């Protein structure tokens, strides 16, 4: 079945620096790749997603890149702020009903 | 427009008791998914339901766990004879469509089950 690996598990950056989280997936049929942010005590919230027909998508300070050949995709957060501190999950879906999540990255942004 | 509503937010049960977790999907959404999150871990798929139908329960333990999504009312995740290993956060998500196209999931705030 589909497997999604996510690295690093923990990431600490200084406020204003960039943060990059990387994921790889196993099922070449995957065509939808969402990223979720989970704050303490809350449910995951979709922050950005990308479909397989594009290689990059940007929304203000966050961007996602996709390399279908290598089966990996990445989340980039620029000019990090303390409120970016949270757990970030990548996920992959083949377009069916099952979305498979990575294990998560705990991001700390130090003021 | 209320999001995905889950209750209770916190539930404490003793070993052997039953736990019932409820989920009302977003307005207009007819597909419900349940995920389990163990402490410091990711989200593990449990079950996918549409109204009155279980579409896929491949992630659900074979015993003690069941789910339903009746014609009227919320989806229910039921855990019978709970054990300490069932302690986790259970998240419900909903989407406006299932098998066709990519599923954009909207999650609820979760129900945190603690088994004493």
Coordinates of C-alpha atoms in Angstrom, one line a residue, chain B residues 13-62:
Chain B
X13 CA -13.1 5.5 30.4
X14 CA -12.0 2.6 32.6
X15 CA -10.8 -0.6 31.0
X16 CA -13.7 -2.7 29.8
X17 CA -16.1 0.2 29.3
X18 CA -17.5 1.4 26.0
X19 CA -16.5 4.6 24.2
X20 CA -18.8 6.4 21.7
X21 CA -17.4 9.3 19.6
X22 CA -19.6 11.4 17.5
X23 CA -19.0 13.4 14.3
X24 CA -21.2 15.7 12.4
X25 CA -19.7 16.6 9.0
X26 CA -19.6 20.0 7.4
X27 CA -22.8 21.1 5.8
X28 CA -23.0 19.8 2.3
X29 CA -20.4 17.0 3.0
X30 CA -21.7 13.4 2.7
X31 CA -18.4 11.6 3.2
X32 CA -16.8 10.9 6.6
X33 CA -13.4 9.6 7.5
X34 CA -12.1 8.5 10.9
X35 CA -8.4 8.8 11.8
X36 CA -6.5 7.8 14.9
X37 CA -3.5 9.7 16.3
X38 CA -1.4 8.2 18.9
X39 CA 0.8 10.6 21.0
X40 CA 3.7 12.0 19.0
X41 CA 2.6 10.1 15.9
X42 CA 0.9 10.8 12.6
X43 CA -2.7 10.2 11.5
X44 CA -3.7 6.6 10.8
X45 CA -6.7 5.9 8.5
X46 CA -9.4 3.8 10.2
X47 CA -12.6 3.9 8.2
X48 CA -14.4 5.8 5.4
X49 CA -18.2 6.0 5.3
X50 CA -21.0 7.5 3.3
X51 CA -24.5 7.8 4.5
X52 CA -25.7 4.3 5.6
X53 CA -22.6 2.7 4.0
X54 CA -19.2 1.6 5.2
X55 CA -17.0 2.0 2.1
X56 CA -13.7 1.0 3.5
X57 CA -12.8 -0.1 7.0
X58 CA -9.3 -1.6 6.2
X59 CA -7.7 0.5 8.9
X60 CA -10.0 -0.5 11.7
X61 CA -9.1 -3.2 14.2
X62 CA -11.2 -6.3 13.5

